[in-house]
Each structure stands twice: as structure tokens, then as C-alpha cells.
Short mmCIF file of C-alpha atoms and ligand atoms in Angstrom, two decimals:
data_model
loop_
_atom_site.label_atom_id
_atom_site.label_comp_id
_atom_site.label_asym_id
_atom_site.label_seq_id
_atom_site.Cartn_x
_atom_site.Cartn_y
_atom_site.Cartn_z
CA MET A 533 0.00 0.00 0.00
CA SER A 534 1.42 3.43 -0.83
CA ALA A 535 1.25 5.72 2.18
CA PRO A 536 -2.44 6.34 2.90
CA VAL A 537 -3.95 9.75 3.44
CA VAL A 538 -6.98 9.55 5.69
CA ARG A 539 -9.29 12.02 7.31
CA PHE A 540 -11.61 12.27 10.27
CA ALA A 541 -14.41 14.68 9.53
CA PRO A 542 -16.57 15.61 12.49
CA SER A 543 -18.89 18.57 12.44
CA PRO A 544 -18.14 20.87 15.39
CA THR A 545 -21.70 20.78 16.67
CA GLY A 546 -21.01 18.85 19.86
CA ARG A 547 -18.28 17.02 21.76
CA LEU A 548 -16.96 13.74 20.39
CA HIS A 549 -18.45 10.57 21.76
CA ILE A 550 -17.00 7.12 21.91
CA GLY A 551 -18.44 6.20 18.48
CA ASN A 552 -16.66 9.19 16.92
CA ALA A 553 -13.51 8.03 18.68
CA ARG A 554 -13.86 4.68 16.94
CA THR A 555 -13.95 6.39 13.53
CA ALA A 556 -11.08 8.72 14.40
CA LEU A 557 -8.93 5.91 15.75
CA LEU A 558 -9.56 3.49 12.89
CA ASN A 559 -8.37 6.19 10.50
CA PHE A 560 -5.50 7.37 12.64
CA LEU A 561 -4.20 3.87 13.33
CA LEU A 562 -4.34 2.97 9.64
CA ALA A 563 -2.23 6.02 8.81
CA ARG A 564 0.10 5.39 11.73
CA ARG A 565 0.73 1.80 10.79
CA GLU A 566 1.35 2.50 7.13
CA GLY A 567 3.35 5.71 7.61
CA GLY A 568 0.54 7.79 6.15
CA ARG A 569 -1.06 11.09 7.02
CA PHE A 570 -4.10 11.93 9.12
CA ILE A 571 -6.14 15.00 8.36
CA LEU A 572 -8.68 16.53 10.71
CA ARG A 573 -11.44 18.09 8.64
CA LEU A 574 -13.94 20.19 10.53
CA ASP A 575 -17.23 19.91 8.69
CA ASP A 576 -18.55 23.29 9.75
CA THR A 577 -20.79 24.13 6.80
CA ASP A 578 -23.71 24.38 9.21
CA LEU A 579 -22.81 27.82 10.47
CA VAL A 580 -25.65 27.98 12.93
CA ARG A 581 -24.82 24.84 14.89
CA SER A 582 -21.03 24.84 14.49
CA THR A 583 -19.03 26.65 17.17
CA GLN A 584 -15.39 27.41 17.83
CA GLU A 585 -15.80 25.98 21.29
CA PHE A 586 -16.82 22.60 19.91
CA ALA A 587 -13.99 22.75 17.36
CA ASP A 588 -11.51 23.35 20.20
CA GLY A 589 -13.15 20.57 22.18
CA ILE A 590 -12.66 18.11 19.30
CA VAL A 591 -8.97 18.97 19.01
CA GLU A 592 -8.60 18.58 22.76
CA ASP A 593 -10.45 15.26 22.88
CA LEU A 594 -8.37 13.84 20.04
CA ALA A 595 -5.16 14.99 21.72
CA TRP A 596 -6.23 13.26 24.89
CA LEU A 597 -6.53 10.02 22.91
CA GLY A 598 -3.06 10.66 21.51
CA ILE A 599 -4.24 11.78 18.07
CA VAL A 600 -2.49 14.84 16.71
CA PRO A 601 -3.51 15.58 13.11
CA ASP A 602 -0.89 16.26 10.46
CA ILE A 603 -3.17 18.92 9.00
CA THR A 604 -6.43 20.52 10.11
CA VAL A 605 -8.81 22.10 7.61
CA ARG A 606 -12.17 23.77 7.98
CA GLN A 607 -14.83 23.56 5.36
CA SER A 608 -16.05 27.08 6.12
CA GLU A 609 -12.76 28.35 4.68
CA ARG A 610 -12.96 26.31 1.50
CA THR A 611 -16.19 27.54 -0.07
CA ALA A 612 -14.44 28.77 -3.21
CA LEU A 613 -13.48 25.18 -4.06
CA TYR A 614 -17.07 24.04 -3.69
CA ASP A 615 -18.31 26.93 -5.83
CA THR A 616 -15.94 25.90 -8.62
CA ALA A 617 -17.18 22.32 -8.47
CA VAL A 618 -20.76 23.58 -8.62
CA GLU A 619 -20.01 25.56 -11.78
CA ARG A 620 -18.49 22.51 -13.39
CA LEU A 621 -21.41 20.29 -12.48
CA ILE A 622 -23.91 22.85 -13.77
CA ALA A 623 -21.94 23.18 -17.02
CA MET A 624 -22.08 19.43 -17.59
CA GLY A 625 -25.78 19.27 -16.80
CA ARG A 626 -25.38 17.26 -13.60
CA LEU A 627 -26.64 19.95 -11.21
CA TYR A 628 -30.04 21.49 -11.73
CA PRO A 629 -32.01 24.21 -10.01
CA CYS A 630 -35.16 23.34 -8.07
CA TYR A 631 -37.72 25.74 -6.65
CA GLU A 632 -39.98 23.59 -4.51
CA THR A 633 -40.53 24.73 -0.97
CA ALA A 634 -40.12 22.29 1.90
CA GLU A 635 -43.93 22.19 2.25
CA GLU A 636 -44.45 21.35 -1.40
CA LEU A 637 -41.92 18.55 -1.19
CA GLU A 638 -43.54 17.21 1.96
CA ARG A 639 -47.00 17.20 0.32
CA ARG A 640 -45.62 15.32 -2.67
CA ARG A 641 -43.90 12.84 -0.43
CA LYS A 642 -47.11 12.10 1.45
CA ARG A 643 -49.00 11.62 -1.82
CA GLN A 644 -46.40 9.17 -3.06
CA LEU A 645 -46.49 7.22 0.19
CA ALA A 646 -50.29 7.13 0.12
CA ARG A 647 -50.11 5.58 -3.34
CA GLY A 648 -47.60 3.05 -2.16
CA LEU A 649 -44.80 4.64 -4.16
CA PRO A 650 -41.28 5.19 -2.83
CA PRO A 651 -40.88 8.83 -1.67
CA VAL A 652 -38.29 9.70 -4.29
CA TYR A 653 -37.94 13.20 -5.73
CA ASP A 654 -39.82 13.21 -9.05
CA ARG A 655 -37.45 15.56 -10.90
CA ALA A 656 -40.30 17.94 -11.66
CA ALA A 657 -37.81 20.84 -11.67
CA LEU A 658 -35.95 19.28 -14.59
CA LYS A 659 -39.01 19.80 -16.73
CA LEU A 660 -39.34 23.51 -16.01
CA THR A 661 -39.01 25.72 -19.07
CA ALA A 662 -36.81 28.78 -19.07
CA GLU A 663 -39.90 30.99 -18.79
CA GLU A 664 -41.24 29.06 -15.83
CA ARG A 665 -37.92 29.37 -14.09
CA ALA A 666 -37.79 33.09 -14.82
CA ARG A 667 -41.28 33.51 -13.41
CA LEU A 668 -40.36 31.68 -10.21
CA GLU A 669 -37.26 33.81 -9.86
CA ALA A 670 -39.31 36.93 -10.45
CA GLU A 671 -41.58 35.82 -7.59
CA GLY A 672 -38.48 35.97 -5.45
CA ARG A 673 -37.80 32.26 -5.29
CA ARG A 674 -34.19 31.17 -5.14
CA PRO A 675 -33.21 27.71 -6.31
CA HIS A 676 -31.66 24.93 -4.36
CA TRP A 677 -29.53 22.62 -6.46
CA ARG A 678 -29.84 18.89 -6.98
CA PHE A 679 -27.30 16.48 -8.40
CA LEU A 680 -28.69 14.45 -11.29
CA LEU A 681 -28.01 10.86 -10.34
CA GLU A 682 -27.49 8.28 -13.03
CA HIS A 683 -30.02 5.55 -12.38
CA ARG A 684 -27.54 2.71 -12.16
CA VAL A 685 -26.04 0.39 -9.62
CA VAL A 686 -22.85 1.78 -8.03
CA ARG A 687 -20.36 -0.84 -6.87
CA TRP A 688 -17.25 -0.68 -4.74
CA HIS A 689 -15.11 -3.05 -2.77
CA ASP A 690 -15.61 -1.97 0.80
CA LEU A 691 -12.62 -2.31 3.14
CA VAL A 692 -14.95 -3.61 5.84
CA ARG A 693 -17.98 -5.04 4.09
CA GLY A 694 -16.42 -6.44 0.95
CA ASP A 695 -18.21 -6.15 -2.41
CA SER A 696 -20.93 -3.57 -1.95
CA HIS A 697 -23.49 -1.95 -4.17
CA VAL A 698 -26.32 0.57 -4.04
CA ASP A 699 -28.95 0.97 -6.73
CA CYS A 700 -29.12 4.72 -7.30
CA ALA A 701 -32.38 4.34 -9.23
CA SER A 702 -34.12 4.17 -5.87
CA LEU A 703 -32.61 7.40 -4.52
CA SER A 704 -33.71 11.02 -4.73
CA ASP A 705 -31.35 13.35 -6.51
CA PRO A 706 -29.48 14.81 -3.54
CA VAL A 707 -29.59 18.51 -2.79
CA LEU A 708 -26.01 19.78 -2.81
CA ARG A 709 -26.59 23.49 -2.29
CA ARG A 710 -29.37 25.27 -0.44
CA GLU A 711 -31.37 28.34 -1.50
CA ASP A 712 -29.11 30.59 0.54
CA GLY A 713 -26.00 29.30 -1.22
CA THR A 714 -24.77 27.21 1.73
CA TYR A 715 -23.72 23.61 1.23
CA LEU A 716 -25.03 20.40 2.59
CA TYR A 717 -22.46 17.81 3.58
CA THR A 718 -22.35 15.74 0.37
CA LEU A 719 -20.46 17.92 -2.10
CA PRO A 720 -17.90 19.60 0.18
CA SER A 721 -16.89 16.19 1.44
CA VAL A 722 -16.19 14.94 -2.08
CA VAL A 723 -14.39 18.11 -3.14
CA ASP A 724 -12.19 18.03 -0.06
CA ASP A 725 -11.44 14.33 -0.37
CA LEU A 726 -10.26 14.95 -3.94
CA ASP A 727 -8.40 18.16 -3.17
CA LEU A 728 -6.59 16.70 -0.17
CA GLY A 729 -5.70 13.46 -1.94
CA ILE A 730 -7.59 11.24 0.48
CA THR A 731 -6.84 7.61 -0.35
CA HIS A 732 -9.05 5.88 2.23
CA VAL A 733 -12.39 7.02 3.57
CA VAL A 734 -13.16 5.06 6.71
CA ARG A 735 -16.44 6.04 8.34
CA GLY A 736 -19.56 4.64 9.95
CA GLU A 737 -21.94 2.43 8.06
CA ASP A 738 -24.60 5.12 8.27
CA HIS A 739 -22.76 6.58 5.25
CA VAL A 740 -23.13 3.62 2.87
CA THR A 741 -25.80 5.29 0.74
CA ASN A 742 -23.83 8.56 0.70
CA THR A 743 -20.90 6.63 -0.68
CA ALA A 744 -22.83 5.57 -3.78
CA VAL A 745 -23.92 9.15 -4.39
CA GLN A 746 -20.45 10.50 -3.70
CA ILE A 747 -18.85 8.01 -6.07
CA GLN A 748 -21.12 9.34 -8.82
CA ILE A 749 -20.08 12.92 -7.99
CA ILE A 750 -16.40 11.98 -7.91
CA GLU A 751 -16.75 10.33 -11.30
CA ALA A 752 -18.59 13.36 -12.68
CA LEU A 753 -15.76 15.59 -11.48
CA GLY A 754 -13.20 13.25 -13.01
CA GLY A 755 -11.54 12.40 -9.70
CA ALA A 756 -9.95 9.18 -8.47
CA VAL A 757 -12.34 7.19 -6.29
CA PRO A 758 -10.71 6.50 -2.90
CA ALA A 759 -11.07 3.20 -1.07
CA PHE A 760 -14.14 3.22 1.17
CA GLY A 761 -14.65 1.33 4.38
CA HIS A 762 -17.80 1.47 6.51
CA HIS A 763 -17.36 0.26 10.03
CA ASN A 764 -20.10 -0.99 12.31
CA LEU A 765 -21.58 1.54 14.71
CA LEU A 766 -21.41 1.53 18.49
CA THR A 767 -24.50 1.57 20.62
CA THR A 768 -24.95 2.00 24.35
CA ALA A 769 -25.09 -1.12 26.50
CA SER A 770 -28.88 -1.04 26.15
CA GLY A 771 -28.61 -0.87 22.37
CA GLU A 772 -29.40 2.81 21.72
CA GLY A 773 -27.52 4.76 19.10
CA LEU A 774 -25.03 7.37 20.26
CA SER A 775 -25.74 11.02 19.68
CA LYS A 776 -23.19 13.79 19.77
CA ARG A 777 -25.83 16.32 20.63
CA LEU A 778 -26.96 14.42 23.69
CA GLY A 779 -23.41 14.16 24.98
CA HIS A 780 -23.73 10.39 25.15
CA LEU A 781 -20.57 8.77 26.41
CA SER A 782 -18.59 11.84 25.46
CA LEU A 783 -14.83 11.58 25.57
CA LYS A 784 -14.80 14.56 27.86
CA GLY A 785 -17.17 12.81 30.24
CA LEU A 786 -15.02 9.68 30.25
CA ARG A 787 -11.88 11.73 30.82
CA ASP A 788 -13.50 13.77 33.60
CA GLY A 789 -14.60 10.45 35.07
CA GLY A 790 -10.91 9.63 35.48
CA LEU A 791 -10.53 6.98 32.79
CA GLU A 792 -7.29 6.34 30.94
CA PRO A 793 -7.23 7.30 27.28
CA MET A 794 -5.75 3.92 26.31
CA ALA A 795 -8.58 2.10 28.10
CA VAL A 796 -11.09 4.13 26.10
CA ALA A 797 -9.12 3.69 22.87
CA SER A 798 -8.74 -0.06 23.40
CA LEU A 799 -12.45 -0.56 23.85
CA ALA A 800 -13.44 1.88 21.07
CA VAL A 801 -11.27 -0.01 18.58
CA LEU A 802 -11.51 -3.62 19.71
CA VAL A 803 -15.21 -3.93 20.57
CA GLY A 804 -16.99 -5.55 17.65
CA SER A 805 -13.70 -6.60 16.05
CA ALA A 806 -12.13 -10.03 15.60
CA GLU A 807 -9.73 -9.32 18.49
CA ALA A 808 -10.58 -10.00 22.11
CA VAL A 809 -11.29 -6.79 23.99
CA ARG A 810 -8.32 -6.17 26.24
CA PRO A 811 -6.34 -3.20 27.52
CA VAL A 812 -3.64 -2.28 25.03
CA ALA A 813 -0.81 -0.12 26.31
CA SER A 814 -0.06 2.05 23.29
CA LEU A 815 -1.57 3.31 20.05
CA ASP A 816 1.25 1.65 18.11
CA GLU A 817 0.36 -1.70 19.58
CA LEU A 818 -3.32 -1.05 18.93
CA ALA A 819 -2.50 -0.15 15.32
CA GLY A 820 -1.15 -3.65 14.85
CA LEU A 821 -4.49 -5.13 15.90
CA VAL A 822 -6.72 -3.22 13.48
CA ASP A 823 -8.07 -5.35 10.68
CA LEU A 824 -10.92 -3.57 8.92
CA GLY A 825 -11.78 -6.68 6.92
CA ARG A 826 -12.54 -8.58 10.10
CA LEU A 827 -14.77 -6.06 11.88
CA SER A 828 -18.18 -7.39 12.75
CA HIS A 829 -21.00 -6.21 10.50
CA ALA A 830 -23.43 -5.92 13.40
CA PRO A 831 -23.65 -2.94 15.77
CA ALA A 832 -21.32 -3.31 18.75
CA LYS A 833 -22.33 -2.53 22.31
CA PHE A 834 -20.16 -0.19 24.29
CA ASP A 835 -20.39 -1.12 27.93
CA GLU A 836 -19.20 1.43 30.49
CA ALA A 837 -18.81 -1.25 33.13
CA GLU A 838 -16.44 -3.09 30.80
CA LEU A 839 -14.50 0.14 30.43
CA GLU A 840 -13.86 0.33 34.17
CA GLY A 841 -12.54 -3.20 34.17
CA LEU A 842 -10.23 -2.42 31.27
CA ASN A 843 -9.08 0.73 32.98
CA ALA A 844 -8.16 -1.22 36.10
CA ARG A 845 -6.31 -3.89 34.10
CA LEU A 846 -4.42 -1.22 32.21
CA LEU A 847 -3.26 0.39 35.46
CA HIS A 848 -2.34 -2.94 37.04
CA ALA A 849 0.03 -3.62 34.15
CA MET A 850 1.31 -0.05 33.76
CA PRO A 851 5.07 0.36 34.24
CA TYR A 852 6.25 3.07 36.61
CA GLU A 853 7.83 5.15 33.83
CA THR A 854 4.47 5.44 32.09
CA ALA A 855 2.65 6.30 35.30
CA LYS A 856 5.25 8.75 36.57
CA PRO A 857 4.04 12.00 34.93
CA ARG A 858 0.53 11.31 36.14
CA LEU A 859 1.73 10.53 39.65
CA VAL A 860 3.68 13.77 39.67
CA SER A 861 0.61 15.76 38.61
CA LEU A 862 -1.46 14.06 41.30
CA GLY A 863 1.22 14.89 43.88
CA ALA A 864 1.62 11.17 44.55
CA ASP A 865 4.93 10.18 43.05
CA GLY A 866 6.34 7.80 45.59
CA GLY A 867 8.77 6.19 43.16
CA PRO A 868 8.69 2.71 41.65
CA ALA A 869 8.32 0.91 44.99
CA PHE A 870 5.20 2.87 45.85
CA TRP A 871 3.71 2.44 42.38
CA ASP A 872 4.37 -1.29 42.34
CA ALA A 873 2.85 -1.62 45.82
CA VAL A 874 -0.44 0.09 44.99
CA ARG A 875 -1.13 -0.20 41.25
CA GLY A 876 -2.88 -3.56 41.65
CA ASN A 877 -5.50 -1.87 43.81
CA LEU A 878 -6.40 0.94 41.44
CA VAL A 879 -9.50 1.18 39.27
CA ARG A 880 -8.78 4.78 38.33
CA MET A 881 -5.48 6.61 38.47
CA ALA A 882 -6.92 9.12 40.96
CA ASP A 883 -7.37 6.30 43.48
CA VAL A 884 -3.64 6.50 43.98
CA ALA A 885 -4.11 9.63 46.11
CA MET A 886 -5.75 7.60 48.84
CA TRP A 887 -2.78 5.21 49.05
CA TRP A 888 -0.36 8.10 48.94
CA THR A 889 -2.10 9.51 52.00
CA VAL A 890 -1.76 6.15 53.73
CA VAL A 891 1.95 6.08 52.96
CA ALA A 892 2.99 9.71 53.23
CA GLY A 893 0.09 11.65 54.70
CA GLU A 894 -2.00 11.45 57.85
CA ILE A 895 -4.72 8.93 58.52
CA THR A 896 -6.80 8.17 61.53
CA PRO A 897 -6.22 4.57 62.53
CA VAL A 898 -9.11 2.22 63.17
CA VAL A 899 -8.49 0.65 66.57
CA THR A 900 -10.48 -2.43 67.50
CA ASP A 901 -8.18 -3.87 70.19
CA ALA A 902 -5.80 -1.35 71.73
CA ASP A 903 -4.12 -3.93 73.90
CA PHE A 904 -3.29 -6.19 70.96
CA LEU A 905 -1.89 -3.21 69.03
CA ALA A 906 0.25 -2.16 72.00
CA ARG A 907 1.79 -5.63 72.17
CA ALA A 908 2.42 -5.53 68.40
CA ARG A 909 4.00 -2.10 68.76
CA ALA A 910 6.46 -3.41 71.32
CA LEU A 911 7.63 -6.00 68.81
CA LEU A 912 8.27 -3.55 65.94
CA PRO A 913 11.74 -4.18 64.49
CA GLU A 914 14.21 -1.35 64.22
CA GLU A 915 14.78 0.24 60.81
CA PRO A 916 16.05 -0.19 58.10
CA TRP A 917 12.92 -1.92 56.80
CA ASP A 918 12.43 -3.84 53.61
CA GLY A 919 10.01 -6.25 51.98
CA SER A 920 10.76 -8.97 54.55
CA THR A 921 10.08 -6.82 57.62
CA TRP A 922 6.33 -7.46 57.64
CA LYS A 923 6.77 -11.22 57.84
CA ARG A 924 9.41 -10.99 60.54
CA TRP A 925 7.25 -8.68 62.59
CA THR A 926 3.94 -10.52 62.23
CA ASP A 927 5.63 -13.87 62.98
CA ALA A 928 6.80 -12.34 66.24
CA VAL A 929 3.32 -10.90 66.97
CA LYS A 930 1.77 -14.27 66.26
CA ALA A 931 4.19 -16.08 68.59
CA GLU A 932 3.60 -13.53 71.34
CA THR A 933 -0.21 -13.20 71.13
CA GLY A 934 -1.32 -16.49 69.57
CA ALA A 935 -3.40 -14.53 67.02
CA LYS A 936 -3.32 -15.83 63.47
CA GLY A 937 -4.94 -15.39 60.07
CA ARG A 938 -7.54 -12.67 59.89
CA ALA A 939 -7.43 -12.05 63.65
CA LEU A 940 -3.75 -11.25 63.32
CA PHE A 941 -3.74 -9.23 60.11
CA MET A 942 -7.01 -7.29 60.12
CA PRO A 943 -6.40 -5.24 63.29
CA LEU A 944 -2.93 -4.37 62.00
CA ARG A 945 -4.26 -3.37 58.57
CA GLN A 946 -7.01 -1.25 60.12
CA ALA A 947 -4.57 0.50 62.43
CA LEU A 948 -1.93 1.12 59.77
CA THR A 949 -4.20 2.15 56.90
CA GLY A 950 -7.55 3.06 58.46
CA LEU A 951 -9.10 0.63 55.96
CA ASP A 952 -9.93 -3.04 55.85
CA HIS A 953 -8.72 -3.72 52.34
CA GLY A 954 -5.80 -2.65 50.21
CA PRO A 955 -2.36 -3.47 48.90
CA GLU A 956 -0.05 -6.05 50.43
CA LEU A 957 1.10 -4.74 53.79
CA ALA A 958 4.53 -6.26 53.23
CA ALA A 959 5.03 -3.67 50.49
CA LEU A 960 3.33 -0.79 52.32
CA LEU A 961 5.06 -1.20 55.65
CA PRO A 962 8.53 0.03 54.65
CA LEU A 963 6.92 2.88 52.70
CA ILE A 964 4.94 4.05 55.73
CA GLY A 965 8.02 3.83 57.93
CA ARG A 966 8.53 3.07 61.59
CA ALA A 967 7.59 6.45 63.09
CA LYS A 968 4.12 6.54 61.52
CA VAL A 969 3.54 2.83 62.09
CA ALA A 970 4.36 3.18 65.78
CA ALA A 971 2.07 6.21 66.17
CA ARG A 972 -0.83 4.54 64.36
CA LEU A 973 -0.48 1.44 66.53
CA GLU A 974 -0.96 3.78 69.51
CA GLY A 975 -4.18 5.01 67.89
CA ARG A 976 -2.76 8.40 67.02
CA THR A 977 -3.49 10.26 63.78
CA ALA A 978 -0.23 10.19 61.87
N1 LIG B 1131 -19.26 15.21 8.89
C1 LIG B 1131 -19.63 13.89 8.49
C2 LIG B 1131 -20.10 13.15 9.72
O1 LIG B 1131 -19.72 13.49 10.81
C3 LIG B 1131 -18.44 13.21 7.87
C4 LIG B 1131 -18.73 11.92 7.25
C5 LIG B 1131 -17.56 11.44 6.45
O2 LIG B 1131 -16.62 10.92 7.05
O3 LIG B 1131 -17.56 11.63 5.24
O4 LIG B 1131 -20.90 12.23 9.61
#
């Protein structure tokens, strides 16, 4: 494969959700693996709903996932290119003016449905004479413009779905430009894909019909048809579709909820694929697991509970060097020994703060048997302490008091950590240190 050029093309009308992340990642990882380029294209032709804030949010959400585009373009700055394409299509008779109002179209649609006919645009505007058009214009009507589809079957070899086809005879001629001169999505997307040399268009399967239409437009404009791949869509655990406008499972929400970007990326890419869902440590490794041809063709359920589990597993396996910057920003960098002691108990990175407090801050011990703790305190070895100190100490406490098992360990854990669960005390003990341990065994906050 020559180096691919791919694009991710969200409209900045909301924050990205996990389904958008799937599209972005499938494109990005394809480019990454093959040494290609990734373009972020902001589809902001809808000037009313698009905002700078959402555009910034998209860039931020992608960066959080580890996706930094090679180039970013905005459709609102590329109108001249679309205007040129429109002129060419008009000149070749493939774009024609229509004057129907939305109400007229709706009435016609209802009539067709009532007669059991498919609600396809009847091309009435094509039959208008020059005088009729002039009269409509004189009445103040402005045309919207439809692309004249060839009524034929369009075929392509889909990267995900294999041989695909759509019969364009059953489709309405799509409106490319509105009365007010603004563009709908269809044409700008094609013009940009051609202009930017996009080689692979990977997007959700809700775009399959668009692809047939867009292939006809590309061919009309004399462009090279890129490879198309339509991936399955993600739904919520209960099977609903995701909506950007509703903020469903937004990346921002997942990030604010303390989840790791690689946990989110792993699930977004691997769910509904031939690979087992598992936490993958890096985008490069994830890139090696993407196989568009083996994605499931059914919608895939994105389960938030599964995400938590993945997040935990990712942290449990995370090496100290990877965790270090995060530990520093949480004010909890206790070095490799601390990280190795506590990582197995984390579900979210922020949980580390609690264990840092146990080790380096102040906690109030839970004292159930002060006498037992006093006897244990008397047996505390002198420092230096290491990983074997706990065993030496508790063996001595056991011999002295006769306590064993839970009766031996639980009062010590509660006194030393204020909690009844947590990391191995053998690892925590030297990190807490003798002074704090002694104080906590006396029931003092330390
Ligand atoms: N803006 C379109 C969308 O978000 C882009 C689709 C495409 O990738 O062509 O659905």
C-alpha cells in the first residue's frame, strides 16, 4: 500500500463521543501503521450549529486520545473550491435548479407514500421551461440545487464489508446546495477528499448510501475514487444509538470520570472486532491489531462497566515510567516501589491519592483492640525496613499473642491504613516507615 492519506471529519456541533472516537482511531491507526497522514477536517458548513468551542473541544479530545492531526482544515474556509465544483457540475448538466418549498416537497412525499410509491424526488424541476424558471425567480424564489443521479447500480469493494453496491435508481437526486448558497455535507466532502488526496475514507456504516452518491459525484468531477470502508456503529449497553448532541458517552465525560485514554481507545477499537477486547498499552500496539476486513457487520455494544474493568487492568500492568508523569501531577509520586505496591489496587489513576495519603500523609487509625496493638508495637523491628520486615514482625506478633490469620492481620491493617482492604502490607510497611507505624499502633493520627 502506498502511504495512505486519511481524514476524520466531524462537524463541530457537539463534543466527540465514543463512536466518533472509533472512527477517528480506525483512521489514525491505519495512517500510523502504514506511515501515512491523518487530516482533521472540521465539517462546519452548518454555520448555525457549528461553534469554535466545539472545534476546540474536538482537538482537545483527540489529543487526549493521543491523536495529533498532520493537517487541520475547515470547510467554512474552502467555499471557493465548492463553488468551482458547482459551476463545473452545472456546465455538464449534472446539477439542476429546483424551486420547490419544503412544504411542497412534503406534500408530494405524502402523496407518493399514500399511493404506495417510494418517496423519491420526481425531478419535476428538470421539466421547467426557461420561462417558468424566470417567473419563479421573479416571484423571489431562489433555487436549491440537486445532483442528477445516473439511475444505475454503483459498486465498490468496501474495506470492511467487501463487495458492496447501491442501486441509485431508488434514490432522490441529492440537494447539494441550499437556497441561501450554503452547502449540505455531500459535495464539500467529495471536493475536499479529492483536493486533499484522500486515499481511504473510513467512516460509519450510516454513510453507505452517501458513498454511492459521492462516487457518482467523484466520477462526474473526473476524480480518483478512494477506497471506502464502513465500520459498524457503536450503541450504548442497552442498544441505543449514540448522539453527539446528547453528549452520550462523550470523551470529555469519560476523561473527567478519570478513565485512561488507552482504556477508552482499546475498547473503542476492539469492541466488535475479531480481536478479544483487552487493555492495550499504546496506540502503536493497537494499530497492529486493526483489521478492517474482520470487523463485525453488526452494531457493537459499548459497555461502560467493561470500560472500568479495562481501565483497572491497564493500570495494574502499567510500568512506573508510564505512570510517573501522572503521579507527579497528582502529587503522589512515591517512586517505583510505591507504584508497584499500589497499582494492583487501582481502578482509576486518581485512586492512587488515597494510598499516597496512607503512605505519606496522615490517617486516623481504626483501633479495635488497643491492647493487641500495644503488644504488636512493642515488637516492631528497628529500621532499616524492607520487603521482609512485615513477615518478621507478624511472625513475632503471632508467637507472642497467639493470634493468626484474619485475627492477626485485620487489626494491624485497620490500624496502619484506616481501611480493611488494600495493597499487600509487606510492600506498604517500609513505605509508611517506623515512626508513623508506631504512632498509628498507639491510635494516634499520623
Ligand atoms: N461530517 C460527516 C459526519 O460526521 C463526515 C462523514 C464522512 O466521514 O464523510 O458524519
